[in-house]
Amino acid sequence: MKKMNWILAGVLGLGLAGIARAAGTPDAALPEAASPPSTQPALVSVDYNRAEPKTVFDDLAKRGGFTVEYDNNVWGDEKPTITLKADNRLLVEVLRDAMVQAHVQTSELNGENPPDGVLALRQSGWNMVDGKRVHQNPLAGVAVPVGGRLLIARSISVNSQLAMGSRRPDRRDAYVQFILFSLPVDRPLGMGNQPVLDEAMDDKGNSLMNPNNYSDRRVNVGRNQGQLNVSLQLADRSATKIAELAGSVLVLEALTSDTLEVADILKAKNVKKTVAGLEMTIGPVSQDQRQVKVEMVIETHALNDGDREALRQMIYSNPPRLIGGNWRDNGQNVEQGGPASMKMTLNFYSNQTGADEAAGAPEKLVWTIPLTAEQRALPFVFKDLPLP
């Protein structure tokens, strides 16, 4: 129990520099990671032949355990098809190639970043060339796999700065917005607020590194998906592209973990399990056509206040998942029953889009609890990002 206490406090409460040092990694030399050590990135084999895009994306979403939301009338009068064959290839790479062929790119959902585990898609930009619609697809295809995830350059904006007393801009800054999309099984325990840049150059050979940027190497525990931004300084007004943008995304990865598995979850009331030194009891479980609700009580009498708070944070940032059927995480509620116990209510919502479509019966509940963790740098390189 003592080891588990330290791990919970360390992973979720102490801060990432301490984690890196505890794992034997100096602050100045974070290891690069091709994939999380404790999990294998999702691999798929597919053979799509002139398939409808929605069929492809729904299939990949089912395999990867995520959800796809589409913009209204996403393809309009277009009827693109996807022809794609892959054998034991990263799911995120197949997803990226499918987005290019389907002429879609990531988007916001109702004006906000999509929730964890949701990929929102809209039609990519296009121009008329010789009377034909030609898709620019400027950012849909500009996505690179990092650590079994997909880092997507979603948007680039340019802002001109006026010198005092002048009407002519003396400086132009470019802001690149990224989205780190993780499959539910590959979510990091934490991630940085911004990428760490090593190289930024335009198509004229000028450096775009902004001297006003500060190097933020902090990682926010519990932040496992979302938006990252970098600021670049444009030196040449005739530049049309960011020729190269290289750096790394900082994440906190689990090194070792323990896993709770509860089979036949719909009939698991009063089933008791001990995982990562925590005693857990499954409470009432209910299902209707659109929702599954699971209640669970965790014994916390051996934890101090800091560990109980760390555990609560972990439930929100790294919640249990349903395996089987077609269900997505729809939020958790945690009630502290004094120092002795913690009640967790898990809500899962159907991924089926039709009002009369059933999501199927879930087979089991799975919760992977990290025991040790390490901060890692996931390297990336983007080339030929178009400037607006």
C-alpha positions as MATLAB code, in Angstrom:
seq = 'MKKMNWILAGVLGLGLAGIARAAGTPDAALPEAASPPSTQPALVSVDYNRAEPKTVFDDLAKRGGFTVEYDNNVWGDEKPTITLKADNRLLVEVLRDAMVQAHVQTSELNGENPPDGVLALRQSGWNMVDGKRVHQNPLAGVAVPVGGRLLIARSISVNSQLAMGSRRPDRRDAYVQFILFSLPVDRPLGMGNQPVLDEAMDDKGNSLMNPNNYSDRRVNVGRNQGQLNVSLQLADRSATKIAELAGSVLVLEALTSDTLEVADILKAKNVKKTVAGLEMTIGPVSQDQRQVKVEMVIETHALNDGDREALRQMIYSNPPRLIGGNWRDNGQNVEQGGPASMKMTLNFYSNQTGADEAAGAPEKLVWTIPLTAEQRALPFVFKDLPLP';
ca = [
       0.000    0.000    0.000;
       2.840    2.390    0.719;
       4.197    2.026   -2.801;
       0.743    2.603   -4.284;
       0.302    5.726   -2.149;
       3.570    7.194   -3.455;
       2.663    6.355   -7.035;
      -0.748    7.975   -6.877;
       0.679   11.113   -5.322;
       3.605   11.112   -7.737;
       1.694   10.514  -10.936;
      -1.150   12.870  -10.176;
       0.001   15.270   -7.530;
       3.706   16.016   -7.309;
       4.564   17.430  -10.724;
       6.308   16.030  -13.738;
       9.900   17.041  -13.119;
       9.794   14.940   -9.965;
       8.377   12.001  -11.912;
      11.137   12.209  -14.519;
      13.825   12.332  -11.862;
      12.234    9.488   -9.909;
      12.280    7.380  -13.074;
      15.965    8.138  -13.565;
      15.554   10.725  -16.325;
      17.311   14.115  -16.017;
      15.239   17.184  -16.849;
      17.528   18.177  -19.714;
      17.321   14.886  -21.609;
      13.828   13.478  -21.831;
      13.681   10.181  -23.725;
      11.963   10.027  -27.079;
       9.135    7.546  -27.333;
       7.840    5.752  -30.389;
       4.912    4.420  -28.370;
       3.814    4.162  -24.738;
       5.891    1.430  -23.050;
       2.922   -0.099  -21.244;
       0.504   -0.208  -24.193;
       0.765   -1.134  -27.845;
      -0.557    1.370  -30.393;
      -3.649    0.203  -32.259;
      -2.851   -1.693  -35.485;
      -5.408   -2.549  -38.157;
      -5.664   -4.436  -41.427;
      -8.205   -2.986  -43.877;
      -9.185   -3.335  -47.514;
     -11.542   -0.562  -48.632;
     -12.452   -0.445  -52.319;
     -14.341    2.689  -53.398;
     -16.037    2.696  -50.015;
     -18.271    5.493  -48.785;
     -16.340    7.743  -46.347;
     -18.854    7.421  -43.530;
     -18.641    3.627  -43.720;
     -14.834    3.826  -43.438;
     -14.731    6.315  -40.575;
     -17.404    4.474  -38.614;
     -15.458    1.230  -39.067;
     -12.186    2.795  -37.893;
     -13.973    4.438  -34.964;
     -15.413    1.098  -33.871;
     -11.978   -0.540  -34.080;
     -10.275    2.289  -32.203;
     -12.920    2.911  -29.568;
     -13.555    6.538  -30.515;
     -16.479    8.482  -31.990;
     -16.760   10.468  -35.225;
     -19.044   13.501  -35.448;
     -19.744   15.056  -38.864;
     -20.429   18.665  -39.806;
     -23.865   19.299  -41.304;
     -23.925   18.318  -44.986;
     -20.217   17.522  -44.740;
     -19.874   16.298  -48.347;
     -22.568   18.426  -49.963;
     -23.082   17.328  -53.563;
     -19.716   15.567  -53.580;
     -19.486   11.792  -53.509;
     -15.859   10.938  -52.682;
     -14.843    7.339  -52.165;
     -11.969    5.732  -50.280;
      -9.740    3.025  -51.681;
      -7.228    1.980  -49.081;
      -5.447   -1.241  -48.225;
      -3.321   -1.738  -45.110;
      -1.819   -4.752  -43.400;
      -1.094   -4.448  -39.686;
      -0.607   -0.682  -39.913;
      -1.092    2.050  -37.307;
      -4.776    2.907  -37.082;
      -3.965    6.618  -36.878;
      -2.011    6.422  -40.150;
      -4.936    4.724  -41.891;
      -7.233    7.371  -40.424;
      -5.005   10.160  -41.759;
      -4.955    8.676  -45.292;
      -8.733    8.191  -45.234;
      -9.222   11.860  -44.293;
      -7.178   12.948  -47.312;
      -9.163   10.809  -49.757;
     -12.481   11.883  -48.235;
     -11.582   15.613  -48.499;
     -12.215   16.234  -44.811;
     -10.279   17.819  -41.993;
     -10.765   18.124  -38.257;
     -13.071   20.808  -36.943;
     -14.563   22.196  -33.775;
     -17.814   20.814  -32.418;
     -20.465   23.419  -31.597;
     -17.740   26.081  -31.466;
     -15.569   24.185  -28.990;
     -12.827   21.569  -29.087;
     -14.386   18.092  -29.335;
     -14.529   16.149  -26.074;
     -12.059   13.396  -25.336;
     -12.395   10.467  -27.731;
     -14.407   12.388  -30.361;
     -13.073   13.245  -33.835;
     -15.103   16.009  -35.522;
     -14.826   16.237  -39.326;
     -15.802   18.871  -41.885;
     -15.164   19.380  -45.583;
     -11.709   20.720  -46.434;
     -11.168   23.920  -48.435;
     -11.258   23.986  -52.255;
     -10.732   26.305  -55.240;
     -12.147   26.333  -58.760;
      -9.401   25.562  -61.300;
     -10.311   25.406  -65.004;
     -13.936   25.030  -64.069;
     -13.262   22.107  -61.728;
     -13.363   21.940  -57.952;
      -9.846   21.226  -56.665;
      -9.469   20.492  -52.963;
      -6.653   22.374  -51.307;
      -6.917   19.986  -48.375;
      -4.337   22.234  -46.691;
      -4.370   20.661  -43.264;
      -6.363   17.438  -43.430;
      -3.381   15.554  -44.807;
      -0.832   17.406  -42.710;
      -0.896   15.040  -39.779;
       1.903   12.922  -38.394;
       1.815    9.882  -36.096;
       3.505   10.529  -32.751;
       3.727    7.826  -30.122;
       0.797    5.879  -31.556;
      -1.310    9.049  -31.747;
      -2.091   11.586  -34.451;
      -0.750   15.139  -34.275;
      -2.851   17.276  -36.637;
      -1.926   20.790  -37.771;
      -5.475   22.113  -37.711;
      -5.162   25.806  -38.526;
      -2.697   28.602  -39.271;
      -3.499   32.275  -38.737;
      -1.399   35.374  -39.358;
      -1.479   38.534  -37.260;
       0.255   41.793  -38.286;
       1.837   44.010  -35.623;
       1.978   47.780  -36.247;
       4.996   49.776  -35.153;
       4.171   52.796  -32.995;
       3.275   55.803  -35.199;
       3.309   53.712  -38.392;
       0.579   52.410  -40.669;
       2.769   49.666  -42.097;
       3.072   46.418  -40.181;
       6.620   45.951  -38.933;
       6.092   42.345  -37.871;
       3.862   39.449  -38.804;
       3.283   36.546  -36.468;
       1.881   33.180  -37.468;
       0.009   30.979  -35.012;
      -0.200   27.264  -35.665;
      -2.850   25.285  -33.812;
      -2.364   21.557  -33.298;
      -4.645   18.828  -32.030;
      -3.197   15.717  -30.425;
      -5.766   13.010  -31.135;
      -5.441    9.902  -28.968;
      -7.392    6.685  -29.127;
      -8.955    5.979  -25.714;
      -6.523    3.127  -25.035;
      -3.503    5.319  -25.883;
      -4.345    8.440  -23.902;
      -1.340    9.874  -22.058;
      -1.608   10.663  -18.358;
      -0.680   14.277  -19.068;
       0.613   16.539  -21.825;
       2.301   19.894  -22.294;
       0.616   23.190  -23.091;
       2.645   23.726  -26.261;
       5.095   21.852  -28.496;
       8.817   22.418  -27.915;
      10.225   23.711  -31.231;
      13.644   22.754  -32.604;
      13.348   24.124  -36.143;
      10.996   26.474  -38.036;
      11.811   27.729  -41.537;
       9.846   29.277  -44.417;
      10.139   28.376  -48.105;
      12.610   31.248  -48.638;
      15.100   29.789  -46.157;
      14.312   32.239  -43.329;
      14.067   31.170  -39.721;
      10.568   31.499  -38.225;
      11.654   30.959  -34.617;
      10.054   33.616  -32.452;
      12.548   35.098  -29.942;
       9.617   36.122  -27.762;
       8.576   32.505  -27.209;
       9.423   30.943  -23.896;
      10.244   27.279  -23.515;
       7.456   25.704  -21.487;
       8.465   22.148  -20.595;
       5.730   21.638  -18.040;
       3.216   18.832  -18.437;
      -0.271   19.143  -16.999;
      -1.324   15.905  -15.346;
      -4.856   14.914  -16.340;
      -4.654   16.786  -19.648;
      -4.565   13.956  -22.182;
      -5.996   15.442  -25.359;
      -6.568   18.854  -26.786;
      -5.206   21.931  -28.463;
      -1.578   23.060  -28.579;
      -0.322   26.335  -30.073;
       2.987   27.720  -31.289;
       3.863   31.283  -32.331;
       6.182   31.944  -35.284;
       7.659   35.216  -36.545;
       7.396   35.790  -40.319;
      10.420   37.636  -41.693;
       9.646   37.558  -45.457;
       6.276   38.751  -46.725;
       6.730   36.786  -49.963;
       6.925   33.449  -48.151;
       4.011   31.152  -48.948;
       4.816   28.078  -46.867;
       6.267   26.888  -43.603;
       8.849   24.635  -45.256;
       9.683   22.767  -42.054;
       8.358   22.757  -38.520;
      10.070   20.300  -36.188;
       9.968   19.741  -32.459;
       8.350   17.510  -29.878;
       5.212   17.167  -27.801;
       5.725   16.438  -24.118;
       3.563   13.754  -22.540;
       3.459   11.709  -19.364;
       3.360    7.995  -20.203;
       2.623    5.044  -17.944;
       5.592    2.711  -17.560;
       3.789    0.041  -15.565;
       0.146   -0.399  -14.676;
      -2.428   -2.695  -13.131;
      -5.730   -3.446  -14.853;
      -9.225   -3.962  -13.498;
     -11.374   -6.277  -15.629;
     -14.976   -7.034  -14.708;
     -16.551   -9.599  -17.040;
     -20.289   -9.719  -17.777;
     -20.579   -6.212  -16.366;
     -24.382   -6.027  -16.590;
     -24.595   -8.826  -13.992;
     -21.616   -7.793  -11.871;
     -23.397   -6.181   -8.904;
     -21.509   -6.882   -5.634;
     -18.465   -8.265   -7.476;
     -15.314   -7.364   -5.511;
     -11.851   -6.776   -6.996;
      -8.468   -5.608   -5.663;
      -6.389   -3.703   -8.220;
      -3.306   -1.533   -7.600;
      -3.847   -2.080   -3.871;
      -7.366   -0.628   -4.052;
     -10.388   -2.645   -2.970;
     -13.344   -2.058   -5.304;
     -16.963   -3.237   -5.257;
     -19.271   -2.992   -8.249;
     -22.643   -1.498   -7.339;
     -25.844   -1.342   -9.368;
     -25.449   -1.542  -13.165;
     -28.250   -0.451  -15.483;
     -28.720   -0.273  -19.245;
     -31.316    1.127  -21.589;
     -31.126    1.609  -25.355;
     -29.037    4.786  -25.133;
     -27.102    4.612  -21.848;
     -25.224    2.325  -19.461;
     -24.661    3.411  -15.850;
     -22.160    1.681  -13.566;
     -21.701    2.442   -9.879;
     -18.554    1.442   -8.001;
     -17.292    1.921   -4.429;
     -13.538    2.195   -3.773;
     -12.190    1.666   -0.250;
      -9.947    4.624    0.612;
      -9.448    4.301    4.388;
      -5.724    3.534    3.879;
      -5.153    6.656    1.749;
      -4.200   10.099    2.994;
      -5.979   13.249    1.799;
      -3.491   13.868   -1.025;
      -3.848   10.328   -2.373;
      -7.647   10.494   -2.260;
      -7.572   13.705   -4.277;
      -5.079   12.152   -6.707;
      -7.367    9.160   -7.146;
     -10.330   11.441   -7.824;
      -8.358   13.273  -10.526;
      -7.336    9.983  -12.118;
     -10.972    8.861  -12.373;
     -11.789   11.964  -14.414;
      -8.671   11.941  -16.594;
      -8.264    8.175  -17.033;
     -11.723    6.632  -16.582;
     -12.769    2.995  -17.013;
     -13.971    1.843  -20.460;
     -16.663   -0.520  -21.694;
     -15.548   -3.275  -24.049;
     -18.146   -4.751  -26.401;
     -21.139   -3.076  -27.926;
     -20.722    0.489  -29.166;
     -20.461    2.782  -26.145;
     -18.503    5.919  -25.348;
     -17.546    7.574  -22.079;
     -20.139   10.213  -21.183;
     -18.758   11.549  -17.915;
     -18.152   10.475  -14.337;
     -19.364   11.589  -10.946;
     -17.287   11.038   -7.806;
     -18.668   11.341   -4.289;
     -16.371   11.228   -1.268;
     -17.891    9.040    1.433;
     -15.657   10.463    4.156;
     -12.137    9.046    4.563;
     -13.299    5.429    4.268;
     -14.696    5.205    0.725;
     -15.267    6.887   -2.623;
     -18.336    6.292   -4.797;
     -17.837    6.491   -8.550;
     -20.713    6.682  -11.051;
     -19.748    5.997  -14.665;
     -21.992    7.008  -17.547;
     -21.638    5.583  -21.046;
     -23.673    6.750  -24.022;
     -24.546    4.907  -27.215;
     -22.454    5.662  -30.301;
     -25.293    4.593  -32.584;
     -26.663    7.521  -34.581;
     -30.142    6.191  -35.356;
     -32.824    6.718  -32.746;
     -33.921    3.083  -32.998;
     -30.458    1.531  -33.248;
     -29.236   -0.397  -30.227;
     -25.580   -0.161  -29.155;
     -25.441   -3.805  -28.099;
     -24.609   -5.344  -24.748;
     -21.208   -4.487  -23.231;
     -19.010   -7.479  -22.429;
     -16.767   -6.134  -19.687;
     -15.510   -3.067  -17.827;
     -11.771   -2.319  -18.086;
      -9.762    0.239  -16.101;
      -5.988    0.577  -16.465;
      -4.435    2.221  -13.396;
      -0.878    3.586  -13.771;
       1.693    2.475  -11.214;
       4.804    4.274  -12.468;
       5.178    6.967  -15.113;
       7.773    8.900  -17.073;
       7.768   12.163  -18.998;
       8.623   11.669  -22.673;
       9.166   13.752  -25.785;
       7.274   12.668  -28.915;
       9.160   14.075  -31.941;
       7.370   15.427  -35.022;
       8.258   17.013  -38.362;
       5.788   18.904  -40.581;
       6.738   20.032  -44.080;
       5.171   22.534  -46.501;
       2.386   23.916  -44.325;
       0.639   26.604  -46.440;
       0.571   30.138  -45.049;
      -2.735   32.005  -45.403;
];
